[in-house]
Coordinates of C-alpha atoms in Angstrom, one line a residue:
Chain A
M26 CA 156.9 24.8 -119.0
T27 CA 157.6 28.3 -118.1
E28 CA 155.9 29.5 -115.4
T29 CA 154.8 33.5 -115.6
L30 CA 155.1 35.5 -112.6
P31 CA 152.2 37.5 -112.2
P32 CA 152.2 41.0 -113.0
H33 CA 154.1 43.4 -110.7
P34 CA 151.5 46.2 -110.0
P35 CA 152.6 49.6 -110.8
L36 CA 154.3 51.9 -108.3
A37 CA 152.0 52.6 -105.8
P38 CA 152.6 55.3 -103.4
E39 CA 151.6 54.8 -99.6
F40 CA 148.4 55.4 -98.1
P41 CA 147.7 57.4 -95.8
M42 CA 149.8 60.3 -97.4
A43 CA 151.2 63.2 -95.2
R44 CA 149.1 66.5 -95.3
G45 CA 150.8 69.8 -95.7
C46 CA 147.9 72.6 -94.9
P47 CA 146.7 71.2 -91.6
F48 CA 142.9 71.5 -92.9
D49 CA 143.2 70.3 -96.5
P50 CA 144.0 66.6 -97.6
P51 CA 147.3 65.6 -98.8
P52 CA 148.8 67.4 -101.6
E53 CA 149.5 64.0 -102.8
L54 CA 145.9 63.2 -103.1
R55 CA 145.3 66.3 -105.3
R56 CA 148.1 65.3 -107.7
I57 CA 146.2 61.6 -108.2
Q58 CA 142.9 63.0 -108.6
H59 CA 144.2 65.2 -111.5
E60 CA 146.5 62.5 -113.1
A61 CA 145.4 59.3 -111.9
P62 CA 141.9 59.4 -110.5
V63 CA 141.6 55.9 -110.0
S64 CA 144.9 54.0 -108.8
R65 CA 146.7 51.9 -106.8
V66 CA 148.0 52.6 -103.4
T67 CA 150.0 50.6 -101.0
L68 CA 148.7 50.2 -97.4
W69 CA 150.2 49.5 -94.2
D70 CA 150.2 45.7 -94.8
G71 CA 151.3 45.6 -98.3
S72 CA 148.5 45.2 -100.0
T73 CA 147.6 47.5 -102.9
P74 CA 143.7 48.6 -103.4
W75 CA 142.5 50.7 -105.5
L76 CA 141.7 54.5 -104.3
I77 CA 138.8 56.3 -106.1
T78 CA 139.5 60.0 -105.4
R79 CA 136.8 62.0 -107.7
Y80 CA 133.6 62.8 -106.5
D81 CA 131.3 61.2 -109.2
D82 CA 133.4 58.1 -109.1
V83 CA 133.2 58.1 -105.2
R84 CA 129.3 58.5 -105.0
A85 CA 128.6 55.4 -107.9
V86 CA 131.5 53.1 -105.9
L87 CA 129.5 53.4 -102.6
A88 CA 125.8 52.9 -104.2
D89 CA 127.3 49.9 -106.3
P90 CA 125.8 46.5 -105.3
R91 CA 128.8 44.8 -106.7
V92 CA 130.8 46.6 -104.1
S93 CA 130.9 44.7 -100.6
A94 CA 131.5 46.5 -96.9
D95 CA 132.3 42.9 -95.7
I96 CA 135.7 43.0 -93.6
D97 CA 135.7 39.2 -93.7
R98 CA 135.9 38.9 -97.4
P99 CA 139.9 38.7 -98.9
G100 CA 140.8 41.3 -100.1
Y101 CA 139.4 44.0 -98.3
P102 CA 141.9 46.8 -97.5
H103 CA 141.9 46.9 -93.4
S104 CA 143.4 50.1 -92.3
T105 CA 144.9 49.0 -89.4
E106 CA 146.3 45.6 -87.9
G107 CA 143.6 45.9 -85.3
S108 CA 140.7 45.9 -88.1
A109 CA 142.0 42.9 -89.7
T110 CA 142.5 40.9 -86.8
R111 CA 139.3 41.5 -84.9
S112 CA 137.0 41.3 -88.2
S113 CA 134.6 38.3 -87.3
R114 CA 134.1 37.7 -83.9
V115 CA 130.6 39.9 -83.7
K116 CA 130.0 41.3 -86.7
L117 CA 129.0 45.1 -87.0
F118 CA 126.3 46.0 -89.5
I119 CA 128.7 48.7 -91.1
T120 CA 130.3 45.7 -92.1
M121 CA 128.1 43.5 -93.5
D122 CA 125.9 43.4 -96.7
D123 CA 122.3 43.6 -97.6
P124 CA 119.9 41.9 -96.9
E125 CA 121.8 41.2 -93.1
H126 CA 122.7 44.6 -93.3
A127 CA 119.1 46.3 -94.2
A128 CA 117.5 43.9 -91.6
Q129 CA 119.8 45.2 -88.6
R130 CA 120.1 49.0 -89.8
R131 CA 116.4 48.9 -89.7
L132 CA 116.4 48.0 -86.1
L133 CA 117.9 51.4 -85.5
T134 CA 116.8 54.2 -88.0
S135 CA 113.8 55.5 -86.0
D136 CA 116.1 56.0 -83.3
F137 CA 118.1 58.8 -85.2
M138 CA 115.0 59.7 -87.8
V139 CA 114.7 63.7 -88.5
K140 CA 111.9 64.4 -86.1
K141 CA 113.6 62.6 -83.3
M142 CA 116.5 64.6 -83.6
E143 CA 114.4 67.9 -84.2
A144 CA 112.5 66.7 -80.9
L145 CA 115.8 66.6 -79.2
R146 CA 117.2 70.2 -80.1
P147 CA 115.9 71.8 -77.2
R148 CA 117.6 69.1 -75.0
I149 CA 120.7 69.7 -77.0
Q150 CA 120.7 73.5 -76.7
E151 CA 120.8 73.2 -72.8
I152 CA 123.2 71.2 -72.8
V153 CA 125.3 72.9 -74.9
D154 CA 124.4 76.5 -72.9
G155 CA 125.6 74.1 -69.8
L156 CA 128.8 73.7 -71.1
I157 CA 129.9 77.1 -71.8
D158 CA 128.5 78.5 -68.7
D159 CA 130.9 76.2 -66.8
L160 CA 133.5 77.0 -69.3
L161 CA 133.2 80.5 -68.9
A162 CA 133.3 80.2 -65.0
G163 CA 136.4 78.4 -65.5
P164 CA 140.0 79.0 -65.6
R165 CA 141.9 80.7 -68.8
P166 CA 143.2 78.9 -71.1
A167 CA 141.0 76.0 -71.2
D168 CA 141.0 73.1 -73.6
L169 CA 138.2 73.3 -75.5
V170 CA 138.3 69.5 -76.4
R171 CA 137.8 68.6 -72.9
E172 CA 135.8 71.2 -71.7
F173 CA 133.1 71.4 -74.4
A174 CA 133.8 69.6 -77.7
L175 CA 134.0 66.0 -76.6
P176 CA 131.2 66.3 -73.6
V177 CA 128.2 67.8 -76.1
P178 CA 128.0 64.8 -78.2
S179 CA 129.2 62.2 -75.1
L180 CA 126.3 63.6 -73.3
V181 CA 123.8 63.1 -76.0
I182 CA 124.4 59.8 -77.1
C183 CA 124.9 58.7 -73.4
E184 CA 120.9 60.3 -72.8
L185 CA 120.1 58.4 -76.2
L186 CA 121.8 55.0 -75.4
G187 CA 121.1 54.8 -71.7
V188 CA 124.7 54.8 -71.0
P189 CA 125.7 56.6 -67.4
Y190 CA 127.7 59.5 -68.7
A191 CA 129.3 59.2 -65.1
D192 CA 131.1 56.3 -66.7
R193 CA 132.7 58.6 -69.4
D194 CA 136.3 58.5 -68.6
F195 CA 136.4 55.0 -68.7
F196 CA 134.7 54.4 -72.5
H197 CA 136.4 57.7 -73.6
R198 CA 139.8 56.3 -73.1
L199 CA 138.6 53.1 -74.9
S200 CA 137.1 54.8 -77.8
K201 CA 140.1 56.5 -78.2
T202 CA 141.9 53.2 -78.4
L203 CA 139.6 51.9 -81.1
V204 CA 140.0 54.9 -83.6
S205 CA 143.8 54.7 -83.5
R206 CA 146.2 54.4 -86.1
E207 CA 148.6 53.4 -84.0
T208 CA 146.7 50.7 -81.8
T209 CA 148.0 47.1 -82.4
A210 CA 145.7 43.9 -82.8
E211 CA 145.7 43.2 -79.1
Q212 CA 145.2 46.5 -77.5
G213 CA 141.9 46.6 -79.9
A214 CA 140.5 43.3 -79.0
A215 CA 141.0 44.1 -75.6
A216 CA 139.4 47.3 -76.1
V217 CA 136.6 46.2 -77.6
A218 CA 135.8 43.0 -75.0
E219 CA 136.3 45.6 -72.2
L220 CA 133.5 47.9 -73.8
T221 CA 131.2 45.0 -75.2
G222 CA 131.3 43.6 -71.4
Y223 CA 130.4 46.6 -69.9
L224 CA 127.5 47.2 -72.6
G225 CA 126.4 43.6 -71.9
D226 CA 126.3 44.4 -68.3
L227 CA 124.1 47.1 -68.9
V228 CA 121.8 45.4 -71.2
D229 CA 121.3 43.0 -68.6
R230 CA 119.9 45.8 -66.5
K231 CA 118.2 47.2 -68.8
L232 CA 116.3 44.3 -69.5
A233 CA 115.3 43.8 -65.9
D234 CA 114.6 47.7 -65.4
P235 CA 113.9 49.2 -68.6
G236 CA 113.9 52.9 -69.4
Q237 CA 113.3 55.2 -72.4
D238 CA 116.9 54.9 -74.3
V239 CA 117.9 52.9 -77.2
L240 CA 119.5 50.3 -75.5
S241 CA 116.3 49.3 -73.5
R242 CA 114.5 49.2 -76.3
L243 CA 117.1 46.6 -78.0
A244 CA 116.8 44.6 -74.7
T245 CA 113.1 44.5 -74.4
G246 CA 112.6 44.0 -77.8
Q247 CA 115.7 42.0 -79.5
L248 CA 117.3 40.5 -76.4
G249 CA 114.1 39.5 -74.6
T250 CA 112.1 38.0 -77.6
G251 CA 115.6 35.7 -78.8
L252 CA 116.1 38.1 -82.2
M253 CA 119.5 39.1 -81.0
T254 CA 121.9 38.1 -78.5
R255 CA 123.2 40.2 -75.8
E256 CA 126.8 40.2 -77.8
Q257 CA 125.1 41.9 -80.5
I258 CA 123.5 44.5 -78.7
A259 CA 126.8 45.2 -77.1
S260 CA 128.6 45.6 -80.1
M261 CA 125.7 47.7 -82.0
G262 CA 126.2 49.6 -78.7
L263 CA 129.9 50.2 -78.7
L264 CA 129.7 51.4 -82.4
L265 CA 127.0 53.8 -81.8
L266 CA 129.0 54.8 -78.4
V267 CA 132.0 55.1 -80.1
A268 CA 130.5 56.7 -83.5
G269 CA 128.5 59.1 -81.6
H270 CA 131.1 61.0 -80.1
E271 CA 134.7 60.5 -81.8
T272 CA 132.7 62.1 -84.7
T273 CA 131.3 65.2 -83.6
A274 CA 133.6 66.0 -81.1
N275 CA 136.2 66.5 -83.7
M276 CA 134.1 68.1 -86.0
I277 CA 133.4 70.8 -83.5
A278 CA 136.9 71.4 -82.6
L279 CA 138.5 71.6 -85.7
G280 CA 135.8 73.4 -87.3
T281 CA 136.6 76.0 -84.4
V282 CA 140.5 76.3 -85.6
V283 CA 139.5 76.5 -88.9
L284 CA 136.8 79.4 -88.4
L285 CA 139.0 80.8 -85.9
E286 CA 141.6 81.5 -89.1
N287 CA 139.0 82.4 -91.2
P288 CA 137.2 85.3 -89.2
E289 CA 135.3 86.7 -92.4
Q290 CA 133.6 83.3 -92.3
L291 CA 133.3 83.0 -88.5
D292 CA 131.7 86.4 -88.6
R293 CA 128.7 85.1 -90.9
L294 CA 128.1 82.7 -88.2
R295 CA 128.0 85.2 -85.5
A296 CA 126.2 88.0 -87.5
T297 CA 123.1 85.4 -88.3
D298 CA 120.4 83.6 -86.4
D299 CA 118.6 82.4 -89.4
P300 CA 118.8 78.5 -88.7
K301 CA 119.0 77.8 -92.6
V302 CA 122.2 79.8 -93.1
V303 CA 123.7 77.8 -89.9
A304 CA 122.4 74.6 -91.5
N305 CA 124.3 75.7 -94.8
A306 CA 127.4 76.7 -92.9
V307 CA 127.4 73.1 -91.1
E308 CA 127.4 71.5 -94.8
E309 CA 130.2 73.8 -96.1
L310 CA 132.4 72.7 -92.9
L311 CA 131.4 69.1 -93.3
R312 CA 132.8 69.4 -96.6
H313 CA 135.5 71.1 -96.1
L314 CA 136.9 69.4 -93.3
T315 CA 135.5 66.0 -94.3
I316 CA 137.1 64.3 -90.8
V317 CA 136.8 60.9 -91.8
H318 CA 140.3 60.7 -93.4
G319 CA 140.8 57.2 -94.4
G320 CA 138.5 56.9 -96.9
R321 CA 135.3 54.4 -97.0
R322 CA 136.9 50.8 -97.3
R323 CA 135.2 48.4 -99.8
V324 CA 136.0 45.2 -101.6
A325 CA 134.8 44.3 -105.2
T326 CA 132.6 40.9 -105.6
E327 CA 132.4 41.1 -109.6
D328 CA 134.7 42.8 -111.9
L329 CA 133.4 46.6 -112.5
E330 CA 134.5 49.9 -114.5
V331 CA 135.1 53.0 -112.3
G332 CA 136.3 56.4 -114.1
G333 CA 137.3 54.0 -117.2
Q334 CA 139.6 51.5 -114.7
L335 CA 138.6 48.2 -114.9
I336 CA 138.6 46.6 -110.9
R337 CA 138.3 43.0 -110.9
A338 CA 136.6 40.8 -108.2
G339 CA 138.6 40.5 -105.2
E340 CA 140.2 43.8 -105.1
G341 CA 140.0 46.2 -102.3
I342 CA 139.0 49.8 -103.0
I343 CA 139.1 52.8 -101.2
A344 CA 136.6 55.6 -101.5
A345 CA 138.2 58.7 -100.8
S346 CA 135.7 61.0 -99.4
D347 CA 138.0 63.6 -98.3
I348 CA 139.6 64.7 -101.7
A349 CA 136.3 64.0 -103.3
N350 CA 134.8 66.7 -101.4
R351 CA 137.5 69.0 -103.1
D352 CA 136.8 68.0 -106.3
G353 CA 136.1 71.2 -108.5
A354 CA 133.7 69.2 -110.9
A355 CA 131.4 68.9 -108.0
F356 CA 132.3 72.2 -105.9
P357 CA 133.5 75.3 -107.9
D358 CA 136.7 76.5 -106.4
P359 CA 136.4 73.5 -104.2
D360 CA 139.8 74.4 -101.5
A361 CA 137.6 77.5 -100.9
L362 CA 135.7 77.6 -97.2
D363 CA 132.8 79.3 -98.5
L364 CA 130.0 78.8 -95.9
G365 CA 127.7 80.5 -98.0
R366 CA 128.0 77.6 -100.9
E367 CA 125.7 75.0 -101.5
A368 CA 127.4 71.8 -100.2
R369 CA 124.8 69.5 -99.0
H370 CA 125.4 66.7 -101.7
H371 CA 128.9 66.5 -99.9
V372 CA 130.2 62.7 -99.3
A373 CA 131.7 63.3 -95.4
F374 CA 129.0 61.0 -94.2
G375 CA 129.5 58.9 -97.0
Y376 CA 127.1 57.5 -99.5
G377 CA 125.3 54.5 -100.4
V378 CA 123.2 52.0 -98.0
H379 CA 126.1 52.4 -95.5
Q380 CA 125.7 56.4 -95.5
C381 CA 126.2 57.3 -91.7
L382 CA 122.7 56.3 -89.5
G383 CA 123.3 59.2 -87.0
Q384 CA 123.7 61.8 -89.6
P385 CA 120.7 63.7 -88.6
L386 CA 121.8 63.8 -84.9
A387 CA 125.1 65.4 -85.8
R388 CA 123.7 67.9 -88.0
V389 CA 121.3 69.3 -84.9
E390 CA 124.6 69.2 -82.5
L391 CA 126.6 71.0 -84.9
Q392 CA 124.3 73.4 -86.0
V393 CA 123.3 74.3 -82.3
V394 CA 127.1 74.4 -81.5
Y395 CA 128.1 76.5 -84.4
S396 CA 125.2 78.9 -83.9
T397 CA 125.4 79.0 -79.9
L398 CA 129.5 78.9 -79.1
Y399 CA 130.7 81.7 -81.1
R400 CA 128.2 84.3 -80.3
R401 CA 128.2 83.4 -76.6
V402 CA 132.0 83.6 -76.7
P403 CA 132.7 86.3 -79.1
T404 CA 136.3 87.0 -78.2
L405 CA 137.3 83.4 -78.7
A406 CA 140.6 82.5 -79.6
L407 CA 143.4 79.8 -79.7
A408 CA 145.6 80.1 -76.8
K409 CA 148.4 78.7 -79.1
P410 CA 149.3 79.2 -82.3
V411 CA 147.9 76.6 -85.3
S412 CA 151.2 75.4 -85.9
E413 CA 151.9 74.2 -82.2
L414 CA 148.7 72.1 -82.2
G415 CA 148.6 68.2 -82.3
F416 CA 146.5 67.3 -85.4
K417 CA 145.1 63.9 -85.3
H418 CA 147.5 62.5 -88.0
D419 CA 147.4 59.3 -86.1
M420 CA 143.5 59.0 -85.9
L421 CA 140.8 57.4 -88.0
V422 CA 139.1 60.3 -86.9
Y423 CA 141.0 63.5 -88.1
G424 CA 140.8 66.6 -85.7
V425 CA 142.8 68.2 -82.8
H426 CA 144.0 66.1 -79.7
E427 CA 143.8 69.6 -77.5
L428 CA 142.3 72.6 -78.3
P429 CA 143.9 75.6 -75.6
V430 CA 141.6 78.6 -75.9
T431 CA 140.9 81.9 -74.4
W432 CA 138.3 84.7 -74.6
Chain B
M27 CA 106.5 65.2 -112.0
K28 CA 105.6 62.0 -110.8
V29 CA 107.8 60.5 -107.7
I30 CA 108.4 56.9 -107.1
L31 CA 110.0 55.9 -104.0
D32 CA 111.3 52.3 -103.0
Q33 CA 110.7 51.7 -99.5
D34 CA 112.4 48.3 -99.6
K35 CA 115.6 50.3 -100.9
C36 CA 115.1 53.1 -98.0
V37 CA 117.7 53.3 -95.4
G38 CA 116.0 56.2 -93.4
S39 CA 118.7 58.2 -94.0
G40 CA 116.1 61.1 -93.9
Q41 CA 118.0 63.5 -96.7
C42 CA 114.7 63.8 -98.7
V43 CA 113.0 65.0 -95.3
L44 CA 115.6 67.5 -94.9
V45 CA 115.5 69.0 -98.4
A46 CA 111.7 68.3 -99.3
P47 CA 109.3 68.3 -96.0
E48 CA 106.4 68.5 -97.7
V49 CA 106.9 65.9 -100.3
F50 CA 108.5 63.3 -98.0
D51 CA 108.4 62.2 -94.2
Q52 CA 109.6 59.3 -92.1
R53 CA 107.4 56.6 -90.6
D54 CA 107.6 56.7 -86.8
E55 CA 107.9 53.0 -86.1
D56 CA 111.2 52.4 -88.5
G57 CA 112.3 55.6 -89.9
I58 CA 111.6 54.5 -93.4
A59 CA 110.9 57.1 -95.9
V60 CA 107.1 57.7 -96.9
L61 CA 105.6 59.9 -99.8
L62 CA 103.7 62.6 -98.5
D63 CA 102.8 63.6 -102.2
P64 CA 103.7 61.5 -105.3
D65 CA 102.8 64.6 -107.6
P66 CA 104.5 67.6 -106.3
P67 CA 103.8 71.1 -107.6
A68 CA 106.1 73.0 -109.7
G69 CA 106.8 74.9 -106.9
R70 CA 108.2 72.0 -105.1
H71 CA 110.3 70.5 -108.3
A72 CA 113.5 71.7 -107.5
E73 CA 113.6 70.4 -103.5
T74 CA 112.3 67.0 -104.7
R75 CA 115.0 66.7 -107.5
E76 CA 117.7 67.6 -104.7
A77 CA 116.3 64.7 -102.4
A78 CA 116.4 62.2 -105.3
R79 CA 120.2 63.4 -105.9
L80 CA 120.5 63.3 -102.1
C81 CA 119.3 59.9 -101.3
P82 CA 122.0 57.2 -100.6
A83 CA 120.3 54.3 -101.4
L84 CA 118.6 55.6 -104.8
A85 CA 115.3 54.9 -103.5
I86 CA 113.9 57.4 -105.1
E87 CA 113.0 58.1 -109.3
L88 CA 111.4 61.1 -110.6
A89 CA 109.2 60.7 -114.0
D90 CA 107.9 63.7 -116.1
S91 CA 103.8 63.4 -116.1

């Protein structure tokens, strides 16, 4: 009997790839999108999932019920060693499939609904104005990440969840650990344990003395009635806390860098007080920068065809939102930053049933920030050339580590 | 135009409310979309189509009436 070796996968480039311009996806991704839009890549662990790069294909895959987000399924393309080993302790709804996913997500959909986020707008404006007052009263140059970009979403998500903002140094540090590609499995697990322990204690306090916040509502409505465990609520809180500030903070800082480098676009924001123009500009910045740059990770549960390529059950899939948002078929002249274009159909928040729950909040935060910061600080300028900024190539969410600015 | 909304599919992303607030709303209790106008006038067809295109859960269907 002759033994047949499994076919060797075709040469698959390493993923993620290096960027050229810090604001654009890696040039290698552009090449793949043109030459082999659905093709194999090699991950840190040697696995070779499929990379999906075209806009239509990314939307199709993310909306396909034959594609799973369950991190415990064999073949799931993990982004880090930490992600691979911390999988199944307490699962989060972003790594579950329906119907479990829908049941858990629905516990939170009212907390982030459009009306409620709009009602928060005056409070967000107050937070933004207060932080700009402090920035202007402080020394120059200042680190815009530390003094502004991170505090805005941190304060907002803390108020929404009912987490004491006074503890921010503690959870900022752990959150950073969790979104770093350099984090080892042990460090990741320790950070999760520390944060869920902290949030678990908070849940107990909320159950005894509830306030008007999400954790209080989950504590009394779910824990108090036995529908969820303390650990499940703490894990949900961890997800909202980390997702709630890492993403928006990076969009604020990176968006500011790209706008300062494109003064004619920045002038469009400074010149307007039309909320529609601002909202449109925010969509274009989300499309252009797409800070979740490691793709959305999935695994096929059945054979399916994507862009003419057969993907087999059990094979990993990475839907690359960043290059999909630079697909000329969906966005003419895709590499141009054009705040006047129609970009609302971008996939920066993902697509399908897992599309970002917090997007209505992120939009209001970014609209308030982008319509306020550059008008109140009209001489805002980088205190260091772009070439000397530390871009977050090492993080799952892209941005800058620090942003020295002056005015 | 006839709008059909599948509330079981809806994930409460609110995309429809953002682009077509006269046609869609969200339920206060759970954020799930509700249909305000199942037969929007011609002037709202473009935004209703946009809502259907943006819905991440493919919960909005449109039919000519």
